[in-house]
Amino acid sequence: MVRLLGILIGFGLVFVATWSFVSNTWDYLNDEKHENVYHEFHEHPRDIAFAHDGPFGTFNRQQLQRGFQVYQQVCASCHSLSYVAFRNLHDLGYNEDEVKALAAQFQVPDVNQQTGEPAARPGLPADRFPSPYPNEVAARAGNNNAVPPDLSLIVKARHGGAQYVASLLTGYRDPATYRNHDGHALPEDARPGENLFFNPYFPNLNLAMRPPLSDNAVTYSDGTPATVDQMAQDVAAFLTWTAEPNLQRRHRAGIAVTIFLIFASLLAWLAYKNVWASAKRQVRATGPLDPENMAKNEVSKRDAGIEG
C-alpha cells in the first residue's frame, strides 16, 4: 500500500511539473513582444576593427599614446583612472624621464607632514591617476547630479567594450531630426531634458555628459589628423589597455598552450597506435562459471550428499 501511494505521488509530481513546463512554454511562445521606446531607438555599437581584436591581436603603441593624450587633455577633467599608476605608462613606450614629467602634471592628494592638513603635491611614478573631484558630492555638483565613472575598467564593464566606447563618443545626435532604422522619429516624451544629451548608443538614450570631442580638440604629436572618429577610437584602444594591460601576454600564452595541447594530443594518439592498437584483450572466465570452480562445487555437493 505504501509503495502504491509513493508511485501515485511520484506520478502526480511529474504531471504537475510537465504541465507547468508546457503551459509556460506555450505562453512564452505566444506572448507578444512589447518593446518600449528605449529598445526601439537604442543602437548597438558600431563594428569597429581594433588592432588588439582576436586571439592574435596586439596593441598599437602609437594608438595607445594618442589615446592617452586624448584622455589627458579631454577626459581627465571629469574621469579618473584610479586603478592605473603612472609607472604603467612604461608599457606605452614612455621612458623614465617622460613618465616622471607626465606624473608631475597631475596634483595628487597628500597630507602636510608639518600640520597634518590635507594638501596636494605633483604626482610621482608610483602614484595612481587621481580623481579630478575631492569627493562624490563635488562630482555630482559639477555634472548635473551624475557621477562620472572611473574609466580604468570601463571597457570590461560595458557590453561591446571598445566598440561601445568609440560608438558612444561619436554617437551624439539631434533628437529633433533623428530617425531610427525603421524611419521613426523620437517621441517628445523620450527627448532629453535640461542639461541632458541624446545618444542612441547609451542604454536609456539620454546622458548628462555633453559631447566631449570635436575636430582638432587635441594636436597629435605624430601628426595624425585629430578627427572625432580618430580620437574616439584612440581613447577606446587606450581604455582597453587600462582594463587589460596583460592582453598581449595572455594571447601569447594562449597560443603556446594551444600548440602544446595539439602536440601532446598527437603524441598520445601515435602512442596508442603503436603500443596499444595491436594488443588483444584476453578475457578469463572467473567466478562461479570458471570450469575449475564448477568442478570443485560438484565435488563439494557429492561429499555433502546434496543432489542437483
PDB file of C-alpha atoms in Angstrom:
ATOM      1  CA  MET A   1       0.000   0.000   0.000  1.00  0.00           C
ATOM      2  CA  VAL A   2       2.811   2.369   0.893  1.00  0.00           C
ATOM      3  CA  ARG A   3       4.590   1.579  -2.386  1.00  0.00           C
ATOM      4  CA  LEU A   4       1.414   2.253  -4.378  1.00  0.00           C
ATOM      5  CA  LEU A   5       0.922   5.567  -2.582  1.00  0.00           C
ATOM      6  CA  GLY A   6       4.537   6.599  -3.346  1.00  0.00           C
ATOM      7  CA  ILE A   7       4.077   5.727  -7.031  1.00  0.00           C
ATOM      8  CA  LEU A   8       0.872   7.818  -7.220  1.00  0.00           C
ATOM      9  CA  ILE A   9       2.564  10.789  -5.552  1.00  0.00           C
ATOM     10  CA  GLY A  10       5.510  10.496  -7.950  1.00  0.00           C
ATOM     11  CA  PHE A  11       3.212  10.431 -10.982  1.00  0.00           C
ATOM     12  CA  GLY A  12       1.398  13.466  -9.575  1.00  0.00           C
ATOM     13  CA  LEU A  13       4.609  15.467  -9.200  1.00  0.00           C
ATOM     14  CA  VAL A  14       5.745  14.535 -12.704  1.00  0.00           C
ATOM     15  CA  PHE A  15       2.342  15.549 -14.107  1.00  0.00           C
ATOM     16  CA  VAL A  16       2.392  18.931 -12.324  1.00  0.00           C
ATOM     17  CA  ALA A  17       5.989  19.662 -13.461  1.00  0.00           C
ATOM     18  CA  THR A  18       5.211  18.662 -17.056  1.00  0.00           C
ATOM     19  CA  TRP A  19       2.014  20.723 -17.120  1.00  0.00           C
ATOM     20  CA  SER A  20       3.827  23.779 -15.718  1.00  0.00           C
ATOM     21  CA  PHE A  21       6.658  23.478 -18.268  1.00  0.00           C
ATOM     22  CA  VAL A  22       4.323  23.020 -21.245  1.00  0.00           C
ATOM     23  CA  SER A  23       1.939  25.822 -20.241  1.00  0.00           C
ATOM     24  CA  ASN A  24       4.722  28.333 -19.518  1.00  0.00           C
ATOM     25  CA  THR A  25       6.470  27.462 -22.775  1.00  0.00           C
ATOM     26  CA  TRP A  26       3.225  27.949 -24.677  1.00  0.00           C
ATOM     27  CA  ASP A  27       2.616  31.326 -23.021  1.00  0.00           C
ATOM     28  CA  TYR A  28       6.183  32.435 -23.805  1.00  0.00           C
ATOM     29  CA  LEU A  29       5.951  31.453 -27.477  1.00  0.00           C
ATOM     30  CA  ASN A  30       2.579  33.141 -27.944  1.00  0.00           C
ATOM     31  CA  ASP A  31       3.233  36.252 -25.880  1.00  0.00           C
ATOM     32  CA  GLU A  32       3.507  39.420 -27.919  1.00  0.00           C
ATOM     33  CA  LYS A  33       6.808  41.228 -27.520  1.00  0.00           C
ATOM     34  CA  HIS A  34       6.219  44.775 -26.298  1.00  0.00           C
ATOM     35  CA  GLU A  35       9.262  46.954 -26.952  1.00  0.00           C
ATOM     36  CA  ASN A  36       9.461  50.295 -25.212  1.00  0.00           C
ATOM     37  CA  VAL A  37      10.936  53.411 -26.733  1.00  0.00           C
ATOM     38  CA  TYR A  38      14.390  52.674 -25.335  1.00  0.00           C
ATOM     39  CA  HIS A  39      14.580  49.315 -27.114  1.00  0.00           C
ATOM     40  CA  GLU A  40      13.179  50.830 -30.300  1.00  0.00           C
ATOM     41  CA  PHE A  41      15.729  53.642 -30.547  1.00  0.00           C
ATOM     42  CA  HIS A  42      18.758  52.085 -28.830  1.00  0.00           C
ATOM     43  CA  GLU A  43      21.562  51.302 -31.288  1.00  0.00           C
ATOM     44  CA  HIS A  44      24.126  48.538 -30.942  1.00  0.00           C
ATOM     45  CA  PRO A  45      27.826  49.539 -31.055  1.00  0.00           C
ATOM     46  CA  ARG A  46      29.352  50.031 -34.470  1.00  0.00           C
ATOM     47  CA  ASP A  47      31.510  47.252 -35.870  1.00  0.00           C
ATOM     48  CA  ILE A  48      34.957  48.834 -35.471  1.00  0.00           C
ATOM     49  CA  ALA A  49      38.139  46.833 -36.021  1.00  0.00           C
ATOM     50  CA  PHE A  50      40.919  47.368 -33.473  1.00  0.00           C
ATOM     51  CA  ALA A  51      44.492  46.091 -33.668  1.00  0.00           C
ATOM     52  CA  HIS A  52      44.055  44.219 -30.373  1.00  0.00           C
ATOM     53  CA  ASP A  53      40.995  42.235 -31.522  1.00  0.00           C
ATOM     54  CA  GLY A  54      41.133  38.473 -31.927  1.00  0.00           C
ATOM     55  CA  PRO A  55      43.450  35.814 -30.481  1.00  0.00           C
ATOM     56  CA  PHE A  56      46.446  37.219 -32.373  1.00  0.00           C
ATOM     57  CA  GLY A  57      45.711  40.887 -31.623  1.00  0.00           C
ATOM     58  CA  THR A  58      48.406  43.223 -30.326  1.00  0.00           C
ATOM     59  CA  PHE A  59      48.310  46.786 -29.071  1.00  0.00           C
ATOM     60  CA  ASN A  60      49.392  49.575 -31.393  1.00  0.00           C
ATOM     61  CA  ARG A  61      51.698  51.671 -29.193  1.00  0.00           C
ATOM     62  CA  GLN A  62      51.263  54.804 -31.254  1.00  0.00           C
ATOM     63  CA  GLN A  63      47.496  54.496 -30.974  1.00  0.00           C
ATOM     64  CA  LEU A  64      47.752  53.930 -27.220  1.00  0.00           C
ATOM     65  CA  GLN A  65      49.895  57.060 -26.836  1.00  0.00           C
ATOM     66  CA  ARG A  66      47.393  59.067 -28.875  1.00  0.00           C
ATOM     67  CA  GLY A  67      44.576  57.646 -26.733  1.00  0.00           C
ATOM     68  CA  PHE A  68      46.404  58.643 -23.566  1.00  0.00           C
ATOM     69  CA  GLN A  69      46.814  62.134 -24.985  1.00  0.00           C
ATOM     70  CA  VAL A  70      43.039  62.329 -25.565  1.00  0.00           C
ATOM     71  CA  TYR A  71      42.380  61.102 -22.037  1.00  0.00           C
ATOM     72  CA  GLN A  72      44.883  63.556 -20.554  1.00  0.00           C
ATOM     73  CA  GLN A  73      43.592  66.616 -22.421  1.00  0.00           C
ATOM     74  CA  VAL A  74      39.873  65.829 -22.641  1.00  0.00           C
ATOM     75  CA  CYS A  75      38.678  63.059 -20.313  1.00  0.00           C
ATOM     76  CA  ALA A  76      40.848  63.649 -17.233  1.00  0.00           C
ATOM     77  CA  SER A  77      38.921  66.796 -16.320  1.00  0.00           C
ATOM     78  CA  CYS A  78      35.959  64.604 -15.261  1.00  0.00           C
ATOM     79  CA  HIS A  79      37.042  60.941 -15.177  1.00  0.00           C
ATOM     80  CA  SER A  80      39.631  59.191 -13.047  1.00  0.00           C
ATOM     81  CA  LEU A  81      41.864  56.160 -13.688  1.00  0.00           C
ATOM     82  CA  SER A  82      42.172  55.020 -10.097  1.00  0.00           C
ATOM     83  CA  TYR A  83      43.492  51.526 -10.929  1.00  0.00           C
ATOM     84  CA  VAL A  84      46.326  52.738 -13.182  1.00  0.00           C
ATOM     85  CA  ALA A  85      49.674  54.004 -11.876  1.00  0.00           C
ATOM     86  CA  PHE A  86      51.818  56.495 -13.740  1.00  0.00           C
ATOM     87  CA  ARG A  87      54.650  53.942 -13.876  1.00  0.00           C
ATOM     88  CA  ASN A  88      52.400  51.704 -16.002  1.00  0.00           C
ATOM     89  CA  LEU A  89      52.907  54.191 -18.832  1.00  0.00           C
ATOM     90  CA  HIS A  90      56.255  52.489 -19.438  1.00  0.00           C
ATOM     91  CA  ASP A  91      54.234  49.852 -21.302  1.00  0.00           C
ATOM     92  CA  LEU A  92      53.125  52.516 -23.791  1.00  0.00           C
ATOM     93  CA  GLY A  93      56.710  53.289 -24.762  1.00  0.00           C
ATOM     94  CA  TYR A  94      57.404  56.254 -22.472  1.00  0.00           C
ATOM     95  CA  ASN A  95      60.850  56.339 -20.864  1.00  0.00           C
ATOM     96  CA  GLU A  96      61.512  57.071 -17.187  1.00  0.00           C
ATOM     97  CA  ASP A  97      62.003  60.829 -17.608  1.00  0.00           C
ATOM     98  CA  GLU A  98      58.820  61.133 -19.678  1.00  0.00           C
ATOM     99  CA  VAL A  99      56.839  59.192 -17.061  1.00  0.00           C
ATOM    100  CA  LYS A 100      58.120  61.493 -14.311  1.00  0.00           C
ATOM    101  CA  ALA A 101      57.213  64.563 -16.359  1.00  0.00           C
ATOM    102  CA  LEU A 102      53.706  63.222 -17.103  1.00  0.00           C
ATOM    103  CA  ALA A 103      53.116  62.335 -13.449  1.00  0.00           C
ATOM    104  CA  ALA A 104      54.204  65.794 -12.320  1.00  0.00           C
ATOM    105  CA  GLN A 105      51.428  67.355 -14.415  1.00  0.00           C
ATOM    106  CA  PHE A 106      48.827  65.879 -12.032  1.00  0.00           C
ATOM    107  CA  GLN A 107      48.135  67.063  -8.496  1.00  0.00           C
ATOM    108  CA  VAL A 108      47.886  64.095  -6.113  1.00  0.00           C
ATOM    109  CA  PRO A 109      46.122  64.347  -2.710  1.00  0.00           C
ATOM    110  CA  ASP A 110      48.531  64.134   0.224  1.00  0.00           C
ATOM    111  CA  VAL A 111      48.935  65.229   3.850  1.00  0.00           C
ATOM    112  CA  ASN A 112      51.137  68.085   5.028  1.00  0.00           C
ATOM    113  CA  GLN A 113      53.823  66.457   7.166  1.00  0.00           C
ATOM    114  CA  GLN A 114      54.135  69.556   9.356  1.00  0.00           C
ATOM    115  CA  THR A 115      50.496  70.361  10.093  1.00  0.00           C
ATOM    116  CA  GLY A 116      48.675  67.153   9.202  1.00  0.00           C
ATOM    117  CA  GLU A 117      46.307  69.109   6.987  1.00  0.00           C
ATOM    118  CA  PRO A 118      45.183  67.822   3.557  1.00  0.00           C
ATOM    119  CA  ALA A 119      47.437  69.029   0.781  1.00  0.00           C
ATOM    120  CA  ALA A 120      48.315  68.338  -2.834  1.00  0.00           C
ATOM    121  CA  ARG A 121      51.633  67.640  -4.496  1.00  0.00           C
ATOM    122  CA  PRO A 122      52.876  66.821  -8.007  1.00  0.00           C
ATOM    123  CA  GLY A 123      52.454  63.188  -8.882  1.00  0.00           C
ATOM    124  CA  LEU A 124      55.193  60.568  -8.732  1.00  0.00           C
ATOM    125  CA  PRO A 125      55.562  57.472 -10.961  1.00  0.00           C
ATOM    126  CA  ALA A 126      54.367  55.282  -8.055  1.00  0.00           C
ATOM    127  CA  ASP A 127      51.120  57.269  -7.685  1.00  0.00           C
ATOM    128  CA  ARG A 128      47.879  56.360  -9.377  1.00  0.00           C
ATOM    129  CA  PHE A 129      45.918  58.738 -11.568  1.00  0.00           C
ATOM    130  CA  PRO A 130      43.954  60.952  -9.176  1.00  0.00           C
ATOM    131  CA  SER A 131      40.271  61.779  -9.294  1.00  0.00           C
ATOM    132  CA  PRO A 132      39.518  65.291 -10.534  1.00  0.00           C
ATOM    133  CA  TYR A 133      36.995  65.711  -7.683  1.00  0.00           C
ATOM    134  CA  PRO A 134      37.670  65.543  -3.940  1.00  0.00           C
ATOM    135  CA  ASN A 135      34.510  63.521  -3.259  1.00  0.00           C
ATOM    136  CA  GLU A 136      31.241  62.280  -4.767  1.00  0.00           C
ATOM    137  CA  VAL A 137      29.279  65.370  -3.716  1.00  0.00           C
ATOM    138  CA  ALA A 138      31.621  67.619  -5.667  1.00  0.00           C
ATOM    139  CA  ALA A 139      31.438  65.276  -8.662  1.00  0.00           C
ATOM    140  CA  ARG A 140      27.634  65.396  -8.675  1.00  0.00           C
ATOM    141  CA  ALA A 141      27.569  69.155  -8.247  1.00  0.00           C
ATOM    142  CA  GLY A 142      29.733  69.621 -11.325  1.00  0.00           C
ATOM    143  CA  ASN A 143      27.919  67.150 -13.575  1.00  0.00           C
ATOM    144  CA  ASN A 144      24.171  67.679 -13.261  1.00  0.00           C
ATOM    145  CA  ASN A 145      23.927  65.240 -10.310  1.00  0.00           C
ATOM    146  CA  ALA A 146      25.655  62.474 -12.295  1.00  0.00           C
ATOM    147  CA  VAL A 147      28.938  60.978 -11.063  1.00  0.00           C
ATOM    148  CA  PRO A 148      31.441  60.478 -13.923  1.00  0.00           C
ATOM    149  CA  PRO A 149      32.522  56.818 -13.778  1.00  0.00           C
ATOM    150  CA  ASP A 150      36.098  55.749 -13.274  1.00  0.00           C
ATOM    151  CA  LEU A 151      37.472  54.688 -16.660  1.00  0.00           C
ATOM    152  CA  SER A 152      40.047  52.122 -15.539  1.00  0.00           C
ATOM    153  CA  LEU A 153      37.787  49.135 -16.246  1.00  0.00           C
ATOM    154  CA  ILE A 154      35.042  50.789 -18.298  1.00  0.00           C
ATOM    155  CA  VAL A 155      35.786  48.685 -21.395  1.00  0.00           C
ATOM    156  CA  LYS A 156      35.209  45.469 -19.456  1.00  0.00           C
ATOM    157  CA  ALA A 157      32.210  46.898 -17.616  1.00  0.00           C
ATOM    158  CA  ARG A 158      30.220  47.768 -20.746  1.00  0.00           C
ATOM    159  CA  HIS A 159      28.762  45.356 -23.279  1.00  0.00           C
ATOM    160  CA  GLY A 160      30.561  45.913 -26.558  1.00  0.00           C
ATOM    161  CA  GLY A 161      33.829  47.001 -24.933  1.00  0.00           C
ATOM    162  CA  ALA A 162      35.967  49.318 -27.035  1.00  0.00           C
ATOM    163  CA  GLN A 163      33.357  49.391 -29.831  1.00  0.00           C
ATOM    164  CA  TYR A 164      30.790  50.713 -27.331  1.00  0.00           C
ATOM    165  CA  VAL A 165      33.133  53.441 -26.060  1.00  0.00           C
ATOM    166  CA  ALA A 166      34.023  54.620 -29.567  1.00  0.00           C
ATOM    167  CA  SER A 167      30.392  54.493 -30.693  1.00  0.00           C
ATOM    168  CA  LEU A 168      29.197  56.441 -27.658  1.00  0.00           C
ATOM    169  CA  LEU A 169      31.772  59.204 -28.139  1.00  0.00           C
ATOM    170  CA  THR A 170      30.766  59.670 -31.785  1.00  0.00           C
ATOM    171  CA  GLY A 171      27.059  58.892 -31.389  1.00  0.00           C
ATOM    172  CA  TYR A 172      25.526  62.205 -30.261  1.00  0.00           C
ATOM    173  CA  ARG A 173      22.557  63.129 -32.440  1.00  0.00           C
ATOM    174  CA  ASP A 174      19.972  65.884 -32.739  1.00  0.00           C
ATOM    175  CA  PRO A 175      16.799  64.399 -31.171  1.00  0.00           C
ATOM    176  CA  ALA A 176      14.567  66.612 -33.320  1.00  0.00           C
ATOM    177  CA  THR A 177      15.850  65.184 -36.614  1.00  0.00           C
ATOM    178  CA  TYR A 178      16.961  61.698 -35.559  1.00  0.00           C
ATOM    179  CA  ARG A 179      15.320  58.664 -37.189  1.00  0.00           C
ATOM    180  CA  ASN A 180      15.888  55.067 -36.135  1.00  0.00           C
ATOM    181  CA  HIS A 181      16.457  52.151 -38.529  1.00  0.00           C
ATOM    182  CA  ASP A 182      12.684  51.927 -39.140  1.00  0.00           C
ATOM    183  CA  GLY A 183      12.480  55.627 -40.001  1.00  0.00           C
ATOM    184  CA  HIS A 184      10.566  56.549 -36.822  1.00  0.00           C
ATOM    185  CA  ALA A 185      11.109  59.883 -35.099  1.00  0.00           C
ATOM    186  CA  LEU A 186      11.985  60.063 -31.409  1.00  0.00           C
ATOM    187  CA  PRO A 187       8.826  60.712 -29.323  1.00  0.00           C
ATOM    188  CA  GLU A 188       8.619  64.002 -27.481  1.00  0.00           C
ATOM    189  CA  ASP A 189       8.489  62.354 -24.040  1.00  0.00           C
ATOM    190  CA  ALA A 190      11.739  60.455 -24.725  1.00  0.00           C
ATOM    191  CA  ARG A 191      13.731  63.512 -25.748  1.00  0.00           C
ATOM    192  CA  PRO A 192      16.432  64.797 -23.387  1.00  0.00           C
ATOM    193  CA  GLY A 193      15.538  67.247 -20.662  1.00  0.00           C
ATOM    194  CA  GLU A 194      17.565  70.159 -19.413  1.00  0.00           C
ATOM    195  CA  ASN A 195      21.331  69.502 -19.308  1.00  0.00           C
ATOM    196  CA  LEU A 196      20.897  66.077 -20.927  1.00  0.00           C
ATOM    197  CA  PHE A 197      22.114  64.988 -24.353  1.00  0.00           C
ATOM    198  CA  PHE A 198      20.644  62.447 -26.771  1.00  0.00           C
ATOM    199  CA  ASN A 199      22.824  59.495 -27.744  1.00  0.00           C
ATOM    200  CA  PRO A 200      21.223  56.335 -29.206  1.00  0.00           C
ATOM    201  CA  TYR A 201      24.204  54.207 -28.141  1.00  0.00           C
ATOM    202  CA  PHE A 202      23.509  54.960 -24.469  1.00  0.00           C
ATOM    203  CA  PRO A 203      21.030  52.433 -22.962  1.00  0.00           C
ATOM    204  CA  ASN A 204      18.435  54.995 -21.830  1.00  0.00           C
ATOM    205  CA  LEU A 205      19.196  57.330 -24.769  1.00  0.00           C
ATOM    206  CA  ASN A 206      19.905  60.470 -22.708  1.00  0.00           C
ATOM    207  CA  LEU A 207      23.021  61.139 -20.659  1.00  0.00           C
ATOM    208  CA  ALA A 208      24.475  64.017 -18.686  1.00  0.00           C
ATOM    209  CA  MET A 209      27.851  64.032 -20.457  1.00  0.00           C
ATOM    210  CA  ARG A 210      27.960  66.634 -23.175  1.00  0.00           C
ATOM    211  CA  PRO A 211      29.748  65.721 -26.444  1.00  0.00           C
ATOM    212  CA  PRO A 212      33.380  65.663 -25.282  1.00  0.00           C
ATOM    213  CA  LEU A 213      35.121  65.540 -28.657  1.00  0.00           C
ATOM    214  CA  SER A 214      35.385  67.972 -31.525  1.00  0.00           C
ATOM    215  CA  ASP A 215      37.694  68.027 -34.514  1.00  0.00           C
ATOM    216  CA  ASN A 216      41.242  69.113 -33.620  1.00  0.00           C
ATOM    217  CA  ALA A 217      40.452  69.144 -29.892  1.00  0.00           C
ATOM    218  CA  VAL A 218      43.969  67.776 -29.425  1.00  0.00           C
ATOM    219  CA  THR A 219      47.110  68.053 -31.525  1.00  0.00           C
ATOM    220  CA  TYR A 220      48.718  64.670 -32.005  1.00  0.00           C
ATOM    221  CA  SER A 221      52.487  64.648 -31.686  1.00  0.00           C
ATOM    222  CA  ASP A 222      52.798  62.117 -34.540  1.00  0.00           C
ATOM    223  CA  GLY A 223      50.834  64.341 -36.950  1.00  0.00           C
ATOM    224  CA  THR A 224      47.740  62.116 -37.200  1.00  0.00           C
ATOM    225  CA  PRO A 225      44.623  64.175 -38.107  1.00  0.00           C
ATOM    226  CA  ALA A 226      42.611  64.600 -34.901  1.00  0.00           C
ATOM    227  CA  THR A 227      39.123  63.899 -36.220  1.00  0.00           C
ATOM    228  CA  VAL A 228      36.349  62.971 -33.810  1.00  0.00           C
ATOM    229  CA  ASP A 229      36.266  59.389 -35.064  1.00  0.00           C
ATOM    230  CA  GLN A 230      40.067  59.047 -34.809  1.00  0.00           C
ATOM    231  CA  MET A 231      40.157  60.386 -31.242  1.00  0.00           C
ATOM    232  CA  ALA A 232      37.248  58.157 -30.202  1.00  0.00           C
ATOM    233  CA  GLN A 233      38.979  55.031 -31.492  1.00  0.00           C
ATOM    234  CA  ASP A 234      42.321  56.037 -29.977  1.00  0.00           C
ATOM    235  CA  VAL A 235      40.936  56.646 -26.491  1.00  0.00           C
ATOM    236  CA  ALA A 236      38.850  53.442 -26.739  1.00  0.00           C
ATOM    237  CA  ALA A 237      42.047  51.487 -27.503  1.00  0.00           C
ATOM    238  CA  PHE A 238      43.810  53.196 -24.591  1.00  0.00           C
ATOM    239  CA  LEU A 239      40.977  52.271 -22.212  1.00  0.00           C
ATOM    240  CA  THR A 240      41.202  48.685 -23.440  1.00  0.00           C
ATOM    241  CA  TRP A 241      44.828  48.730 -22.319  1.00  0.00           C
ATOM    242  CA  THR A 242      43.926  50.173 -18.886  1.00  0.00           C
ATOM    243  CA  ALA A 243      41.355  47.395 -18.431  1.00  0.00           C
ATOM    244  CA  GLU A 244      43.566  44.597 -19.778  1.00  0.00           C
ATOM    245  CA  PRO A 245      47.241  45.586 -19.637  1.00  0.00           C
ATOM    246  CA  ASN A 246      48.262  41.913 -19.923  1.00  0.00           C
ATOM    247  CA  LEU A 247      46.168  41.218 -23.009  1.00  0.00           C
ATOM    248  CA  GLN A 248      49.166  40.600 -25.284  1.00  0.00           C
ATOM    249  CA  ARG A 249      50.773  38.249 -22.729  1.00  0.00           C
ATOM    250  CA  ARG A 250      47.503  36.320 -22.453  1.00  0.00           C
ATOM    251  CA  HIS A 251      47.322  35.986 -26.228  1.00  0.00           C
ATOM    252  CA  ARG A 252      50.904  34.695 -26.401  1.00  0.00           C
ATOM    253  CA  ALA A 253      50.314  32.267 -23.529  1.00  0.00           C
ATOM    254  CA  GLY A 254      47.093  31.023 -25.119  1.00  0.00           C
ATOM    255  CA  ILE A 255      48.818  30.357 -28.432  1.00  0.00           C
ATOM    256  CA  ALA A 256      51.678  28.493 -26.689  1.00  0.00           C
ATOM    257  CA  VAL A 257      49.262  26.369 -24.640  1.00  0.00           C
ATOM    258  CA  THR A 258      47.185  25.556 -27.717  1.00  0.00           C
ATOM    259  CA  ILE A 259      50.272  24.434 -29.655  1.00  0.00           C
ATOM    260  CA  PHE A 260      51.402  22.326 -26.688  1.00  0.00           C
ATOM    261  CA  LEU A 261      47.989  20.644 -26.356  1.00  0.00           C
ATOM    262  CA  ILE A 262      47.885  19.852 -30.073  1.00  0.00           C
ATOM    263  CA  PHE A 263      51.415  18.362 -29.911  1.00  0.00           C
ATOM    264  CA  ALA A 264      50.609  16.351 -26.750  1.00  0.00           C
ATOM    265  CA  SER A 265      47.379  15.032 -28.300  1.00  0.00           C
ATOM    266  CA  LEU A 266      49.283  13.968 -31.422  1.00  0.00           C
ATOM    267  CA  LEU A 267      51.892  12.133 -29.311  1.00  0.00           C
ATOM    268  CA  ALA A 268      49.165  10.381 -27.313  1.00  0.00           C
ATOM    269  CA  TRP A 269      47.414   9.244 -30.499  1.00  0.00           C
ATOM    270  CA  LEU A 270      50.672   7.954 -32.022  1.00  0.00           C
ATOM    271  CA  ALA A 271      51.497   6.128 -28.789  1.00  0.00           C
ATOM    272  CA  TYR A 272      48.090   4.462 -28.829  1.00  0.00           C
ATOM    273  CA  LYS A 273      48.501   3.406 -32.463  1.00  0.00           C
ATOM    274  CA  ASN A 274      51.979   1.964 -31.902  1.00  0.00           C
ATOM    275  CA  VAL A 275      51.672   0.415 -28.437  1.00  0.00           C
ATOM    276  CA  TRP A 276      48.060  -0.485 -27.708  1.00  0.00           C
ATOM    277  CA  ALA A 277      46.227  -0.732 -31.024  1.00  0.00           C
ATOM    278  CA  SER A 278      47.518  -4.290 -31.751  1.00  0.00           C
ATOM    279  CA  ALA A 279      47.195  -5.583 -28.192  1.00  0.00           C
ATOM    280  CA  LYS A 280      44.441  -8.156 -27.768  1.00  0.00           C
ATOM    281  CA  ARG A 281      42.478  -8.194 -24.613  1.00  0.00           C
ATOM    282  CA  GLN A 282      42.064 -11.710 -23.201  1.00  0.00           C
ATOM    283  CA  VAL A 283      39.050 -12.388 -21.018  1.00  0.00           C
ATOM    284  CA  ARG A 284      39.484 -15.202 -18.489  1.00  0.00           C
ATOM    285  CA  ALA A 285      36.442 -16.920 -17.051  1.00  0.00           C
ATOM    286  CA  THR A 286      36.365 -16.423 -13.306  1.00  0.00           C
ATOM    287  CA  GLY A 287      33.860 -16.720 -10.523  1.00  0.00           C
ATOM    288  CA  PRO A 288      31.094 -19.361 -10.353  1.00  0.00           C
ATOM    289  CA  LEU A 289      31.286 -20.070 -14.100  1.00  0.00           C
ATOM    290  CA  ASP A 290      35.003 -20.918 -14.019  1.00  0.00           C
ATOM    291  CA  PRO A 291      35.238 -24.657 -15.020  1.00  0.00           C
ATOM    292  CA  GLU A 292      37.676 -25.317 -12.172  1.00  0.00           C
ATOM    293  CA  ASN A 293      35.352 -23.726  -9.646  1.00  0.00           C
ATOM    294  CA  MET A 294      32.353 -25.597 -11.077  1.00  0.00           C
ATOM    295  CA  ALA A 295      34.213 -28.924 -10.689  1.00  0.00           C
ATOM    296  CA  LYS A 296      35.084 -28.106  -7.076  1.00  0.00           C
ATOM    297  CA  ASN A 297      31.439 -27.196  -6.486  1.00  0.00           C
ATOM    298  CA  GLU A 298      30.256 -30.589  -7.782  1.00  0.00           C
ATOM    299  CA  VAL A 299      32.722 -32.431  -5.525  1.00  0.00           C
ATOM    300  CA  SER A 300      31.563 -30.466  -2.514  1.00  0.00           C
ATOM    301  CA  LYS A 301      27.924 -31.312  -3.286  1.00  0.00           C
ATOM    302  CA  ARG A 302      28.660 -35.048  -3.526  1.00  0.00           C
ATOM    303  CA  ASP A 303      30.638 -35.042  -0.292  1.00  0.00           C
ATOM    304  CA  ALA A 304      27.755 -33.286   1.462  1.00  0.00           C
ATOM    305  CA  GLY A 305      25.153 -35.610  -0.069  1.00  0.00           C
ATOM    306  CA  ILE A 306      23.428 -32.828  -1.950  1.00  0.00           C
ATOM    307  CA  GLU A 307      21.838 -33.656  -5.231  1.00  0.00           C
ATOM    308  CA  GLY A 308      21.365 -31.338  -8.169  1.00  0.00           C
TER     309      GLY A 308
END
